Each structure stands twice: as structure tokens, then as C-alpha cells.
Amino acid sequence: MSSTATQPSESQLSNALARDRLGVASVVFFVMSAAAPLTVVAGVVPTGLAVTGLTGISIAFLAVALVLAIFSVGYVAMARHISNAGAFYAYVSRGLGRPVGVGASWVALLAYNMFQVASYGGFGAIAQPLFQDWFGVDIPWWGLALVAWLMVAVLGVRDVAVNGKVLATLLVAEIALTVVFSVAEILSNGFHASSAPVDASQLTGAGAGALLVMAITGFVGFEQSVVFSEESRDPKRTVPRATYIAIALIAVLYAFASWAMISAAGSDQVVARAGAEGPELFFNLAAGPLGSIALHLGHILFLTSLIAAMISFHNIISRYMFSLGREGVLPRLFGKTVPGTGAPKNGSLAQSVVGLVVIVAYAVAGWDPLVQLFFWGGTGGGLGVLLLITLTAFAVIGYFARNPEGEDVLHRIVAPVIGAVLLVVVSYLALDNIATLLGVEPGSNTAIIVPSSFGVVLALGIIWGLYLRSGRPQVYAGIGLGASSATTGSGGFAAALNENNDPATGGYHDGGHHR
């Protein structure tokens, strides 16, 4: 890629991310950009209405926000003790043992890459007809996807603060449009305030599992505030604030916008209209009061919403790879950053290669980029992240059972246990409704392969972790310890052992046996 021609050589790279670059607002921008508000409101909500036939999507968003907020009490408490760009990987390693942590890291890479490559398919498929209408040119979806891919690849090796500024601009624009369009729908002629979107009884009926999981898909990214803890200013305050602010903003925005959409379309007609119009439903309802220009603006920001999600997930994935490379779980070349910018160059380039391969493969094979890439990839990625959050909930319990110092009973026991129980229920409902979520027949290959892939990857990761324990003990000793494990070229074995035996650092030396 030509944009990397001026990057430093490997010998000039460092082992540290940029410090003190991000405040609360910047972290919120990264988190909410991954959530992609306009994509969810215009894409996920109509899909959820059409697939489930249930209109209680607003209450589903609020219920999921409550579950995630409860989970976050212990999650951000753990962040006060552990600062690691590996997030789930580090937390599971420190709470449930190193081999399980390695398995979780592999699941995380699979799930977030599914989201990332899904965005390329969605962008290309949605942009193609728009370019035909606007400019009269027929550009193949993969050509447009490659343009977005190149932009994300270039930004991926730049300073994280630059990415934050780009995301801030795109995110503010799409949130403003979502609010304006929702208000316009309230002012439309067909609007009648409906209680159907907030009918709690729909959370217990048939299809409720699919409804809840679709709502969770809209929050994916909230958990990534801790990924940027090493680059945040005062992370012990920044991470918790950014997490709670993001959950609250996402919940209110989604619940309000979906209520306005359903009320404007009519609760008795919205399911049929969602099936017929898809993402256009949200824009069509606002077009009455705002005019046709609103449609064009909405389409533009719908595409920029996808771009913002691409940038955010790219940064998340590259930091996971950096964390794993720094500790030697992946090749150490991934644990290198560019001095000055602190960008995890090699992890970023690797993710760009994955995206390029997927785009080319789908183009050559002639597969459907909207259904088989955007829809299946996004849904599968959402399931993977849900399973990771559930696993992490138990890791929080395990960590504080051995390291209770500094946290009260609410943060280390009560909230984590309640959150874990609730997440197990939601995960069960997700797996039970996977065919409905994917829009395929129960028992079909797709319904089996997608959830099974996460189990297979988890098992392979655990096996790799067990190999590291016996074959590369120096690397194994530093798993989950972040910067401490990279203080020497061989993996910082001495520092890792010191941290393992020092309760003040939150090490996890358990009964004399290293997990």
C-alpha cells in the first residue's frame, strides 16, 4: 500500500501506544462510531421489525442498556486495576486463566473482523445504486468498497487522535441527522404516538430472543472504551465515564428514534412497510416534512456512518493484535508501533490485508455483499461479541474473588453476578434464535456454522494457550500483563513474574500455581 511507503522501518518501531492522547469525549466518539447510530436506526431497526414482527424495539433497547450498565459496573471497576489494549483478552486471562484468555482473544479477533468486513459489503451494496441515481455511473460494489477500504487503511497507520477527529465529525453529523429526522417523523401527517414500541410484554413472547439480540447488536462497541485505556488521559476516570455516557446516549437515541419511526408509520403497518422498504423506511417517513433533499442527505450520512464504523473497528482490531503481539501470543512484529504517532502499524496493515482479501473473494465468487457479507457478518459478529461479554462477566467475578482490595461489594460481587446471570439468559436466547437472526432455516448450514465457528476458535485458542504454557513459559508468564510483558525482547519474563507476585498490581498468582 503506497500510503505506508514513508513509515519507519521495523528497527525504528516502538513497543508502546501513544499516551495521554484521548479524553472522555474522544473515547465516546470511538465507542459510538463502532455502534454506528444511523446504521442501526435506519438498518437494524427496520430489519428487526421485518424479521421478528415485533414492535417492542424501543423497550428492547432500554432493557439491553440496563443489562449492559449492570455488567459495566464490574467491568469498569476491573479497568481501574488493569490497563491493557487487549480488553476482553486481558480481563479473561486475569479472571479465568491464561489459556481461556488466549481463546477469548481469538474469538474477539474473529467477531470484530466479521463486523469490519461486513461494513465493506454494506457500503458497496448500498452506495452502488445511489451512485447510479446521482451520477448515472455504474460502479461495481467492490470498487466502491475498495475506496472505503483504502481510506480506512491509510487512517489506520495515523495518530489515534487524527482518527478521533474524523470520527467526531462523522458521528456528530449522523447523530444530528438521526434526531432531526426523528423529530420530522413526529411532525409528519401520519404520526400517532404509539405505546407499542415500549410494550414490555413483547420481551417475553415468541421471537423476543431475536429482538433482544438485535438490540444488543446496536450497542456493540460500548465495551471497547477499555481498549483505549493505554492512550487515555487519566484512564481510571476516563474509561468509566466514557462507558456509561456511551450506553446512556445510545439507549436514548435508539429508543427515541425507533419510537418515532413506528409511531409515524403506524404500529399496525410498520412491520409490512419495514419488509417492503427496508432502510428507506426511516428516510421516507422524514421526507414528507423535510422534502426530497432530506433523502439524499440521509443516504450520504448513512454511508458515512458505515465508514465511521469501519474506522472504529479497524482501530479496535489493530490494538487487539498489538496487545497479543506485544506479549508474544502472536508474532512480536504485531506488537510494534510508530514512534510519534503510536499507531500499531503492523496490526493495522494485517487487518487491511484481511479486508482486501474478503472484498476480492466476494467479488470473484459473485456472492451477495448485502446479505451474505453485511447482514450475515454483522449478525455473526454481534453474536460473537455477546458471547465474549458473557465470558468476561464471569472473568470479572473470578478476578475480584482473588483480588477484592480496593472495591466495595457492589462493584466486585453484586453487580457482576447479576450481570452474568442476565447475560447468560440473553446468550441462550441468541443461540436459540440464531436461525431467525440470520434469516435462514433452522438446522441449515449457516445456522450451524456461524455459532459453531466461535466455539471452534475458542477451543483452538485455548489449545494454543496450553502449548505456550509448556513450550514457551516466558511468553505464557506475561499473558494478560500488557506493557509489563514487553519490557525485554524475550517477553519481559522477570517483570511478569514480579507483577504476578505483587498483589498491588492485580497479579493473578493463585495458590502458588500460575494460571
Short mmCIF file of C-alpha atoms in Angstrom, two decimals:
data_model
loop_
_atom_site.label_atom_id
_atom_site.label_comp_id
_atom_site.label_asym_id
_atom_site.label_seq_id
_atom_site.Cartn_x
_atom_site.Cartn_y
_atom_site.Cartn_z
CA MET A 1 0.00 0.00 0.00
CA SER A 2 1.58 3.27 -1.09
CA SER A 3 0.49 5.17 2.00
CA THR A 4 2.94 3.18 4.08
CA ALA A 5 5.99 3.94 1.97
CA THR A 6 7.18 6.61 4.39
CA GLN A 7 6.54 4.58 7.54
CA PRO A 8 9.57 3.80 9.72
CA SER A 9 11.41 0.51 9.30
CA GLU A 10 10.91 -2.25 11.86
CA SER A 11 14.06 -1.18 13.71
CA GLN A 12 12.56 2.26 14.18
CA LEU A 13 9.29 0.99 15.62
CA SER A 14 8.50 1.02 19.33
CA ASN A 15 6.53 -1.18 21.71
CA ALA A 16 4.21 1.47 23.15
CA LEU A 17 0.95 3.10 22.17
CA ALA A 18 0.68 6.90 22.33
CA ARG A 19 -0.03 8.11 25.87
CA ASP A 20 -2.42 10.83 27.03
CA ARG A 21 -3.98 11.37 23.59
CA LEU A 22 -7.67 10.75 24.32
CA GLY A 23 -10.13 12.38 26.70
CA VAL A 24 -13.64 11.24 27.62
CA ALA A 25 -15.21 12.81 24.53
CA SER A 26 -12.72 11.16 22.15
CA VAL A 27 -13.26 7.70 23.66
CA VAL A 28 -17.03 8.19 23.44
CA PHE A 29 -16.62 9.06 19.75
CA PHE A 30 -14.73 5.80 19.12
CA VAL A 31 -17.30 3.77 21.06
CA MET A 32 -20.38 5.30 19.47
CA SER A 33 -18.87 5.22 15.99
CA ALA A 34 -18.49 1.46 16.32
CA ALA A 35 -22.14 1.34 17.37
CA ALA A 36 -22.97 3.25 14.14
CA PRO A 37 -26.18 5.01 15.32
CA LEU A 38 -27.63 5.86 11.91
CA THR A 39 -26.85 2.42 10.53
CA VAL A 40 -28.70 0.87 13.47
CA VAL A 41 -31.71 3.19 13.33
CA ALA A 42 -32.15 3.02 9.55
CA GLY A 43 -30.86 -0.53 9.04
CA VAL A 44 -31.10 -2.74 12.13
CA VAL A 45 -34.46 -1.44 13.40
CA PRO A 46 -36.41 -1.99 10.14
CA THR A 47 -34.73 -5.40 9.77
CA GLY A 48 -35.71 -6.30 13.33
CA LEU A 49 -39.31 -5.25 12.67
CA ALA A 50 -39.49 -7.25 9.44
CA VAL A 51 -37.82 -10.40 10.78
CA THR A 52 -39.48 -10.67 14.20
CA GLY A 53 -42.78 -8.94 13.51
CA LEU A 54 -42.44 -7.40 16.99
CA THR A 55 -42.70 -3.67 17.54
CA GLY A 56 -41.28 -3.53 21.06
CA ILE A 57 -37.85 -2.49 19.83
CA SER A 58 -37.67 0.67 21.96
CA ILE A 59 -38.19 -1.23 25.20
CA ALA A 60 -35.70 -3.83 23.96
CA PHE A 61 -33.04 -1.13 23.58
CA LEU A 62 -33.74 0.16 27.08
CA ALA A 63 -33.71 -3.35 28.57
CA VAL A 64 -30.40 -4.17 26.91
CA ALA A 65 -28.94 -0.86 28.10
CA LEU A 66 -29.90 -1.78 31.66
CA VAL A 67 -28.24 -5.22 31.37
CA LEU A 68 -25.07 -3.72 29.90
CA ALA A 69 -24.97 -0.96 32.51
CA ILE A 70 -25.14 -3.58 35.28
CA PHE A 71 -22.38 -5.57 33.59
CA SER A 72 -20.30 -2.40 33.24
CA VAL A 73 -20.24 -1.78 36.99
CA GLY A 74 -17.78 -4.64 37.48
CA TYR A 75 -16.26 -4.23 34.03
CA VAL A 76 -15.05 -0.67 34.56
CA ALA A 77 -14.10 -1.49 38.14
CA MET A 78 -11.71 -4.07 36.70
CA ALA A 79 -10.44 -1.39 34.31
CA ARG A 80 -9.23 0.55 37.35
CA HIS A 81 -6.87 -2.33 38.10
CA ILE A 82 -5.90 -3.40 34.58
CA SER A 83 -4.89 -1.10 31.73
CA ASN A 84 -4.50 -3.17 28.58
CA ALA A 85 -5.42 -2.58 24.93
CA GLY A 86 -6.41 -6.27 24.78
CA ALA A 87 -9.59 -5.61 26.79
CA PHE A 88 -11.56 -8.89 26.82
CA TYR A 89 -8.35 -10.88 26.27
CA ALA A 90 -6.62 -9.32 29.27
CA TYR A 91 -9.67 -9.49 31.52
CA VAL A 92 -10.48 -13.12 30.77
CA SER A 93 -6.80 -14.03 31.20
CA ARG A 94 -6.69 -12.37 34.61
CA GLY A 95 -10.08 -13.67 35.72
CA LEU A 96 -10.44 -17.18 34.24
CA GLY A 97 -6.87 -18.14 33.42
CA ARG A 98 -4.39 -17.54 30.63
CA PRO A 99 -5.46 -20.35 28.22
CA VAL A 100 -9.09 -19.21 28.28
CA GLY A 101 -7.88 -15.64 27.80
CA VAL A 102 -5.98 -16.62 24.66
CA GLY A 103 -9.11 -18.38 23.39
CA ALA A 104 -11.15 -15.24 24.10
CA SER A 105 -8.65 -13.14 22.13
CA TRP A 106 -9.11 -15.35 19.08
CA VAL A 107 -12.88 -15.09 19.38
CA ALA A 108 -12.55 -11.30 19.66
CA LEU A 109 -10.44 -11.10 16.51
CA LEU A 110 -12.97 -13.22 14.60
CA ALA A 111 -16.01 -11.30 15.84
CA TYR A 112 -14.62 -7.81 15.25
CA ASN A 113 -13.22 -8.76 11.86
CA MET A 114 -16.71 -10.01 10.92
CA PHE A 115 -18.06 -6.56 11.77
CA GLN A 116 -15.25 -4.85 9.90
CA VAL A 117 -15.55 -6.77 6.63
CA ALA A 118 -19.36 -6.69 6.86
CA SER A 119 -19.17 -2.89 6.74
CA TYR A 120 -17.30 -3.03 3.42
CA GLY A 121 -20.05 -5.17 1.91
CA GLY A 122 -22.79 -2.92 3.24
CA PHE A 123 -21.06 0.22 2.00
CA GLY A 124 -20.54 -1.12 -1.50
CA ALA A 125 -24.01 -2.61 -1.87
CA ILE A 126 -25.81 0.50 -0.60
CA ALA A 127 -23.59 3.01 -2.41
CA GLN A 128 -23.84 1.33 -5.83
CA PRO A 129 -27.49 2.23 -6.64
CA LEU A 130 -27.03 5.69 -5.13
CA PHE A 131 -24.15 6.44 -7.48
CA GLN A 132 -26.30 5.29 -10.38
CA ASP A 133 -29.12 7.62 -9.35
CA TRP A 134 -26.95 10.61 -8.55
CA PHE A 135 -24.23 10.47 -11.19
CA GLY A 136 -25.50 7.99 -13.77
CA VAL A 137 -22.43 5.79 -13.39
CA ASP A 138 -22.50 2.09 -12.68
CA ILE A 139 -19.60 1.33 -10.35
CA PRO A 140 -19.42 -2.26 -9.06
CA TRP A 141 -19.99 -2.61 -5.32
CA TRP A 142 -16.47 -3.93 -4.80
CA GLY A 143 -14.97 -0.84 -6.49
CA LEU A 144 -16.74 1.43 -4.01
CA ALA A 145 -15.82 -0.89 -1.15
CA LEU A 146 -12.16 -0.66 -2.16
CA VAL A 147 -12.28 3.14 -1.99
CA ALA A 148 -13.60 2.95 1.59
CA TRP A 149 -11.04 0.25 2.39
CA LEU A 150 -8.16 2.44 1.17
CA MET A 151 -9.27 5.39 3.30
CA VAL A 152 -9.57 3.23 6.41
CA ALA A 153 -6.19 1.60 5.72
CA VAL A 154 -4.47 4.99 5.48
CA LEU A 155 -6.09 6.29 8.67
CA GLY A 156 -5.17 3.05 10.45
CA VAL A 157 -1.47 3.92 10.44
CA ARG A 158 -2.03 7.52 11.52
CA ASP A 159 -2.13 9.04 15.00
CA VAL A 160 -5.13 7.81 17.01
CA ALA A 161 -6.03 11.45 17.67
CA VAL A 162 -6.45 12.00 13.92
CA ASN A 163 -8.83 9.06 13.77
CA GLY A 164 -10.69 10.53 16.74
CA LYS A 165 -11.20 13.85 14.97
CA VAL A 166 -12.51 12.15 11.83
CA LEU A 167 -14.89 10.04 13.88
CA ALA A 168 -16.05 13.06 15.87
CA THR A 169 -17.02 14.90 12.69
CA LEU A 170 -18.86 11.93 11.18
CA LEU A 171 -20.55 10.93 14.43
CA VAL A 172 -21.87 14.39 15.30
CA ALA A 173 -23.32 14.68 11.79
CA GLU A 174 -25.12 11.32 11.88
CA ILE A 175 -26.48 11.81 15.41
CA ALA A 176 -27.77 15.26 14.48
CA LEU A 177 -29.45 13.85 11.37
CA THR A 178 -31.00 10.97 13.34
CA VAL A 179 -32.51 13.42 15.84
CA VAL A 180 -33.72 15.83 13.15
CA PHE A 181 -35.30 13.04 11.09
CA SER A 182 -36.98 11.59 14.18
CA VAL A 183 -38.47 14.97 15.05
CA ALA A 184 -39.61 15.34 11.44
CA GLU A 185 -41.39 11.99 11.70
CA ILE A 186 -43.17 13.22 14.82
CA LEU A 187 -44.33 16.25 12.82
CA SER A 188 -45.48 14.16 9.85
CA ASN A 189 -49.18 13.83 8.99
CA GLY A 190 -49.41 10.13 9.78
CA PHE A 191 -47.85 10.34 13.24
CA HIS A 192 -49.84 8.94 16.16
CA ALA A 193 -48.00 8.40 19.44
CA SER A 194 -47.90 4.63 19.98
CA SER A 195 -47.27 2.60 23.12
CA ALA A 196 -46.34 -0.50 21.08
CA PRO A 197 -42.58 0.29 20.93
CA VAL A 198 -42.42 0.36 24.75
CA ASP A 199 -44.69 -2.64 25.40
CA ALA A 200 -42.66 -4.69 27.90
CA SER A 201 -44.79 -7.81 27.32
CA GLN A 202 -43.03 -8.29 23.97
CA LEU A 203 -39.79 -9.05 25.81
CA THR A 204 -41.18 -12.40 26.98
CA GLY A 205 -43.13 -13.58 23.93
CA ALA A 206 -42.17 -15.64 20.89
CA GLY A 207 -39.25 -14.11 18.99
CA ALA A 208 -38.23 -11.99 21.98
CA GLY A 209 -34.77 -13.54 21.91
CA ALA A 210 -34.17 -12.34 18.37
CA LEU A 211 -35.48 -8.91 19.33
CA LEU A 212 -33.09 -8.63 22.29
CA VAL A 213 -30.09 -9.78 20.29
CA MET A 214 -30.81 -7.30 17.52
CA ALA A 215 -30.94 -4.63 20.20
CA ILE A 216 -27.57 -5.80 21.54
CA THR A 217 -26.08 -5.54 18.04
CA GLY A 218 -26.84 -1.83 18.22
CA PHE A 219 -24.64 -1.49 21.32
CA VAL A 220 -21.61 -3.39 20.03
CA GLY A 221 -18.62 -1.12 20.58
CA PHE A 222 -19.65 0.18 24.02
CA GLU A 223 -17.29 -2.35 25.63
CA GLN A 224 -14.30 -1.01 23.73
CA SER A 225 -13.73 2.02 25.92
CA VAL A 226 -11.12 -0.05 27.77
CA VAL A 227 -9.27 -0.80 24.50
CA PHE A 228 -8.13 2.84 24.53
CA SER A 229 -7.20 2.88 28.24
CA GLU A 230 -3.47 2.99 27.47
CA GLU A 231 -3.98 6.03 25.23
CA SER A 232 -6.42 7.86 27.51
CA ARG A 233 -5.77 10.74 29.85
CA ASP A 234 -6.44 9.59 33.42
CA PRO A 235 -7.89 6.21 32.32
CA LYS A 236 -9.29 5.40 35.78
CA ARG A 237 -11.74 8.25 35.29
CA THR A 238 -11.95 8.43 31.50
CA VAL A 239 -12.89 4.78 30.86
CA PRO A 240 -15.84 4.53 33.31
CA ARG A 241 -17.25 7.90 32.27
CA ALA A 242 -16.97 7.12 28.56
CA THR A 243 -18.59 3.71 29.04
CA TYR A 244 -21.63 4.94 30.96
CA ILE A 245 -22.08 8.02 28.75
CA ALA A 246 -21.97 5.87 25.61
CA ILE A 247 -24.54 3.37 26.94
CA ALA A 248 -26.89 6.15 28.01
CA LEU A 249 -26.61 8.12 24.76
CA ILE A 250 -27.03 5.03 22.60
CA ALA A 251 -30.08 3.83 24.56
CA VAL A 252 -31.88 7.18 24.49
CA LEU A 253 -31.13 7.83 20.82
CA TYR A 254 -32.20 4.38 19.65
CA ALA A 255 -35.32 4.20 21.80
CA PHE A 256 -36.47 7.66 20.73
CA ALA A 257 -35.76 7.18 17.01
CA SER A 258 -37.43 3.75 16.84
CA TRP A 259 -40.48 5.01 18.76
CA ALA A 260 -40.82 7.95 16.34
CA MET A 261 -40.44 5.67 13.31
CA ILE A 262 -43.04 3.14 14.48
CA SER A 263 -45.47 5.86 15.55
CA ALA A 264 -45.13 7.66 12.22
CA ALA A 265 -45.62 4.51 10.15
CA GLY A 266 -48.38 3.15 12.39
CA SER A 267 -47.85 0.19 14.71
CA ASP A 268 -50.27 -1.89 12.62
CA GLN A 269 -48.49 -1.13 9.33
CA VAL A 270 -44.84 -0.68 10.27
CA VAL A 271 -43.90 -4.37 10.02
CA ALA A 272 -45.19 -4.64 6.44
CA ARG A 273 -43.58 -1.34 5.48
CA ALA A 274 -40.27 -2.36 7.07
CA GLY A 275 -40.27 -5.53 5.00
CA ALA A 276 -41.05 -3.66 1.80
CA GLU A 277 -38.91 -0.53 2.25
CA GLY A 278 -36.04 -1.71 4.45
CA PRO A 279 -33.57 1.08 5.34
CA GLU A 280 -35.55 3.51 3.19
CA LEU A 281 -38.39 3.47 5.74
CA PHE A 282 -36.64 5.82 8.14
CA PHE A 283 -35.78 8.27 5.35
CA ASN A 284 -39.15 8.05 3.58
CA LEU A 285 -41.08 8.90 6.74
CA ALA A 286 -38.99 12.04 7.25
CA ALA A 287 -39.17 13.08 3.61
CA GLY A 288 -42.74 14.42 3.98
CA PRO A 289 -41.89 17.32 6.30
CA LEU A 290 -38.29 17.76 5.09
CA GLY A 291 -38.54 17.17 1.33
CA SER A 292 -36.50 15.09 -1.09
CA ILE A 293 -33.22 16.81 -0.18
CA ALA A 294 -33.50 15.08 3.18
CA LEU A 295 -33.47 11.73 1.42
CA HIS A 296 -30.18 12.49 -0.30
CA LEU A 297 -28.61 13.84 2.88
CA GLY A 298 -29.81 10.81 4.79
CA HIS A 299 -28.28 8.45 2.25
CA ILE A 300 -24.95 10.28 2.37
CA LEU A 301 -24.75 10.15 6.15
CA PHE A 302 -25.88 6.53 6.13
CA LEU A 303 -22.75 5.78 4.11
CA THR A 304 -20.53 7.92 6.35
CA SER A 305 -21.98 6.05 9.34
CA LEU A 306 -20.64 2.85 7.85
CA ILE A 307 -17.27 4.49 7.20
CA ALA A 308 -17.11 5.65 10.83
CA ALA A 309 -17.84 2.09 11.97
CA MET A 310 -15.08 0.78 9.68
CA ILE A 311 -12.55 3.21 11.16
CA SER A 312 -13.55 2.40 14.72
CA PHE A 313 -13.46 -1.39 14.29
CA HIS A 314 -10.17 -1.14 12.41
CA ASN A 315 -8.64 0.67 15.38
CA ILE A 316 -10.09 -1.86 17.81
CA ILE A 317 -8.75 -4.86 15.87
CA SER A 318 -5.29 -3.40 15.36
CA ARG A 319 -5.00 -2.74 19.10
CA TYR A 320 -6.02 -6.29 19.94
CA MET A 321 -3.29 -7.54 17.60
CA PHE A 322 -0.83 -5.08 19.13
CA SER A 323 -1.59 -6.38 22.61
CA LEU A 324 -1.21 -10.01 21.55
CA GLY A 325 1.99 -9.28 19.62
CA ARG A 326 3.49 -7.28 22.47
CA GLU A 327 3.03 -10.26 24.78
CA GLY A 328 4.27 -12.81 22.23
CA VAL A 329 0.94 -14.64 21.88
CA LEU A 330 1.02 -13.57 18.22
CA PRO A 331 4.28 -12.85 16.35
CA ARG A 332 6.01 -9.92 18.06
CA LEU A 333 6.05 -7.85 14.87
CA PHE A 334 2.38 -7.09 15.62
CA GLY A 335 3.41 -5.53 18.94
CA LYS A 336 5.19 -2.63 17.25
CA THR A 337 4.04 0.98 16.97
CA VAL A 338 5.20 4.01 15.01
CA PRO A 339 7.17 6.45 17.21
CA GLY A 340 5.47 9.83 17.45
CA THR A 341 2.03 8.66 16.39
CA GLY A 342 1.90 5.49 18.48
CA ALA A 343 -0.10 3.78 15.71
CA PRO A 344 0.04 -0.06 15.85
CA LYS A 345 1.34 -0.22 12.28
CA ASN A 346 1.69 -3.95 11.67
CA GLY A 347 -1.59 -4.88 13.32
CA SER A 348 -3.29 -2.22 11.22
CA LEU A 349 -1.70 -3.47 7.99
CA ALA A 350 -2.67 -7.06 8.80
CA GLN A 351 -6.29 -6.04 9.27
CA SER A 352 -6.19 -4.14 5.98
CA VAL A 353 -4.95 -7.29 4.23
CA VAL A 354 -7.84 -9.30 5.71
CA GLY A 355 -10.34 -6.71 4.46
CA LEU A 356 -8.81 -6.67 0.99
CA VAL A 357 -8.84 -10.47 0.71
CA VAL A 358 -12.52 -10.66 1.71
CA ILE A 359 -13.59 -7.94 -0.75
CA VAL A 360 -11.69 -9.61 -3.60
CA ALA A 361 -13.00 -13.08 -2.69
CA TYR A 362 -16.63 -11.92 -2.67
CA ALA A 363 -16.15 -10.04 -5.94
CA VAL A 364 -14.58 -13.01 -7.71
CA ALA A 365 -17.10 -15.53 -6.35
CA GLY A 366 -20.06 -13.27 -7.10
CA TRP A 367 -21.51 -13.59 -3.59
CA ASP A 368 -24.17 -11.18 -2.37
CA PRO A 369 -22.41 -8.36 -0.47
CA LEU A 370 -25.60 -7.20 1.27
CA VAL A 371 -27.00 -10.48 2.64
CA GLN A 372 -24.01 -12.82 2.68
CA LEU A 373 -21.47 -10.24 3.87
CA PHE A 374 -23.16 -7.25 5.51
CA PHE A 375 -26.13 -9.00 7.14
CA TRP A 376 -24.56 -12.36 7.99
CA GLY A 377 -21.25 -10.80 9.01
CA GLY A 378 -22.84 -8.17 11.23
CA THR A 379 -25.21 -10.64 12.89
CA GLY A 380 -22.47 -13.21 13.40
CA GLY A 381 -20.14 -10.57 14.81
CA GLY A 382 -22.84 -9.41 17.20
CA LEU A 383 -23.31 -12.96 18.47
CA GLY A 384 -19.56 -13.34 18.98
CA VAL A 385 -19.30 -10.11 20.96
CA LEU A 386 -22.31 -11.10 23.10
CA LEU A 387 -20.65 -14.43 23.97
CA LEU A 388 -17.41 -12.56 24.78
CA ILE A 389 -19.21 -10.12 27.06
CA THR A 390 -20.84 -13.05 28.85
CA LEU A 391 -17.49 -14.79 29.31
CA THR A 392 -15.96 -11.54 30.56
CA ALA A 393 -18.76 -11.15 33.11
CA PHE A 394 -17.58 -14.38 34.74
CA ALA A 395 -13.96 -13.23 34.44
CA VAL A 396 -14.83 -10.13 36.47
CA ILE A 397 -16.29 -12.33 39.20
CA GLY A 398 -13.20 -14.57 39.16
CA TYR A 399 -10.78 -11.65 39.26
CA PHE A 400 -12.36 -9.92 42.23
CA ALA A 401 -12.75 -13.23 44.09
CA ARG A 402 -8.93 -13.33 44.23
CA ASN A 403 -8.29 -9.56 44.29
CA PRO A 404 -11.00 -7.92 46.43
CA GLU A 405 -8.85 -4.99 47.52
CA GLY A 406 -9.98 -1.51 46.57
CA GLU A 407 -13.56 -2.28 45.53
CA ASP A 408 -16.79 -2.49 47.52
CA VAL A 409 -19.19 -5.44 47.46
CA LEU A 410 -21.43 -3.80 44.83
CA HIS A 411 -18.62 -3.47 42.28
CA ARG A 412 -16.92 -6.83 42.86
CA ILE A 413 -19.83 -9.19 43.70
CA VAL A 414 -23.41 -7.93 43.45
CA ALA A 415 -23.40 -6.19 40.05
CA PRO A 416 -21.04 -8.71 38.36
CA VAL A 417 -23.15 -11.69 39.46
CA ILE A 418 -26.44 -10.09 38.38
CA GLY A 419 -24.90 -9.03 35.08
CA ALA A 420 -23.51 -12.52 34.43
CA VAL A 421 -26.87 -14.19 35.06
CA LEU A 422 -28.70 -11.76 32.77
CA LEU A 423 -26.12 -12.17 30.02
CA VAL A 424 -26.35 -15.97 30.20
CA VAL A 425 -30.11 -15.69 29.63
CA VAL A 426 -29.65 -13.36 26.66
CA SER A 427 -26.89 -15.58 25.20
CA TYR A 428 -29.15 -18.61 25.44
CA LEU A 429 -31.94 -16.72 23.67
CA ALA A 430 -29.47 -15.64 20.97
CA LEU A 431 -28.32 -19.17 20.25
CA ASP A 432 -31.89 -20.47 20.37
CA ASN A 433 -32.97 -17.84 17.83
CA ILE A 434 -29.87 -17.91 15.59
CA ALA A 435 -31.75 -19.12 12.51
CA THR A 436 -34.29 -16.30 12.87
CA LEU A 437 -31.49 -13.79 13.37
CA LEU A 438 -29.73 -14.91 10.18
CA GLY A 439 -32.95 -15.25 8.19
CA VAL A 440 -32.28 -18.91 7.35
CA GLU A 441 -33.99 -22.24 8.03
CA PRO A 442 -33.36 -23.88 11.43
CA GLY A 443 -30.70 -26.56 11.10
CA SER A 444 -29.28 -25.10 7.89
CA ASN A 445 -25.52 -25.00 7.36
CA THR A 446 -25.38 -21.25 8.00
CA ALA A 447 -27.33 -21.57 11.27
CA ILE A 448 -24.86 -24.23 12.43
CA ILE A 449 -21.57 -22.85 11.09
CA VAL A 450 -21.86 -19.28 12.41
CA PRO A 451 -22.26 -20.08 16.14
CA SER A 452 -20.04 -23.17 15.93
CA SER A 453 -17.18 -21.12 14.49
CA PHE A 454 -16.83 -19.23 17.76
CA GLY A 455 -16.68 -22.47 19.75
CA VAL A 456 -14.04 -23.89 17.42
CA VAL A 457 -11.93 -20.72 17.55
CA LEU A 458 -12.22 -20.58 21.35
CA ALA A 459 -11.06 -24.19 21.63
CA LEU A 460 -8.13 -23.63 19.26
CA GLY A 461 -7.09 -20.54 21.23
CA ILE A 462 -7.19 -22.49 24.50
CA ILE A 463 -5.04 -25.22 22.93
CA TRP A 464 -2.54 -22.57 21.80
CA GLY A 465 -2.50 -21.15 25.33
CA LEU A 466 -1.77 -24.61 26.77
CA TYR A 467 1.04 -25.03 24.26
CA LEU A 468 2.54 -21.72 25.37
CA ARG A 469 2.41 -22.90 28.99
CA SER A 470 4.56 -25.93 28.24
CA GLY A 471 6.57 -24.83 25.21
CA ARG A 472 7.12 -21.09 25.77
CA PRO A 473 6.84 -20.42 29.52
CA GLN A 474 8.36 -16.95 29.25
CA VAL A 475 5.55 -15.85 26.92
CA TYR A 476 2.94 -17.67 29.00
CA ALA A 477 4.02 -15.86 32.18
CA GLY A 478 3.32 -12.47 30.57
CA ILE A 479 -0.15 -13.22 29.13
CA GLY A 480 -2.61 -10.51 30.10
CA LEU A 481 0.01 -8.26 31.72
CA GLY A 482 0.18 -5.65 28.96
CA ALA A 483 3.24 -3.42 28.87
CA SER A 484 4.93 -5.36 31.69
CA SER A 485 5.27 -8.41 29.46
CA ALA A 486 7.20 -6.50 26.77
CA THR A 487 9.90 -4.88 28.87
CA THR A 488 12.53 -7.17 27.31
CA GLY A 489 12.92 -8.68 23.89
CA SER A 490 12.15 -12.13 25.30
CA GLY A 491 8.82 -11.10 26.68
CA GLY A 492 9.56 -9.42 29.97
CA PHE A 493 9.63 -12.68 31.96
CA ALA A 494 11.13 -11.09 35.05
CA ALA A 495 8.65 -8.22 35.05
CA ALA A 496 5.82 -10.65 34.51
CA LEU A 497 6.87 -12.75 37.47
CA ASN A 498 7.22 -9.66 39.63
CA GLU A 499 3.73 -8.50 38.72
CA ASN A 500 2.27 -11.97 39.30
CA ASN A 501 3.61 -11.94 42.84
CA ASP A 502 2.64 -8.39 43.69
CA PRO A 503 -0.97 -8.09 44.89
CA ALA A 504 -0.84 -4.33 44.46
CA THR A 505 -0.61 -4.73 40.70
CA GLY A 506 -3.56 -7.03 40.44
CA GLY A 507 -1.42 -10.05 39.51
CA TYR A 508 -3.05 -13.42 39.44
CA HIS A 509 -0.86 -15.82 41.30
CA ASP A 510 -3.34 -18.39 42.57
CA GLY A 511 -2.34 -20.69 45.37
CA GLY A 512 1.23 -20.91 44.12
CA HIS A 513 0.17 -22.06 40.64
CA HIS A 514 0.25 -19.77 37.66
CA ARG A 515 -2.98 -19.95 35.70
#
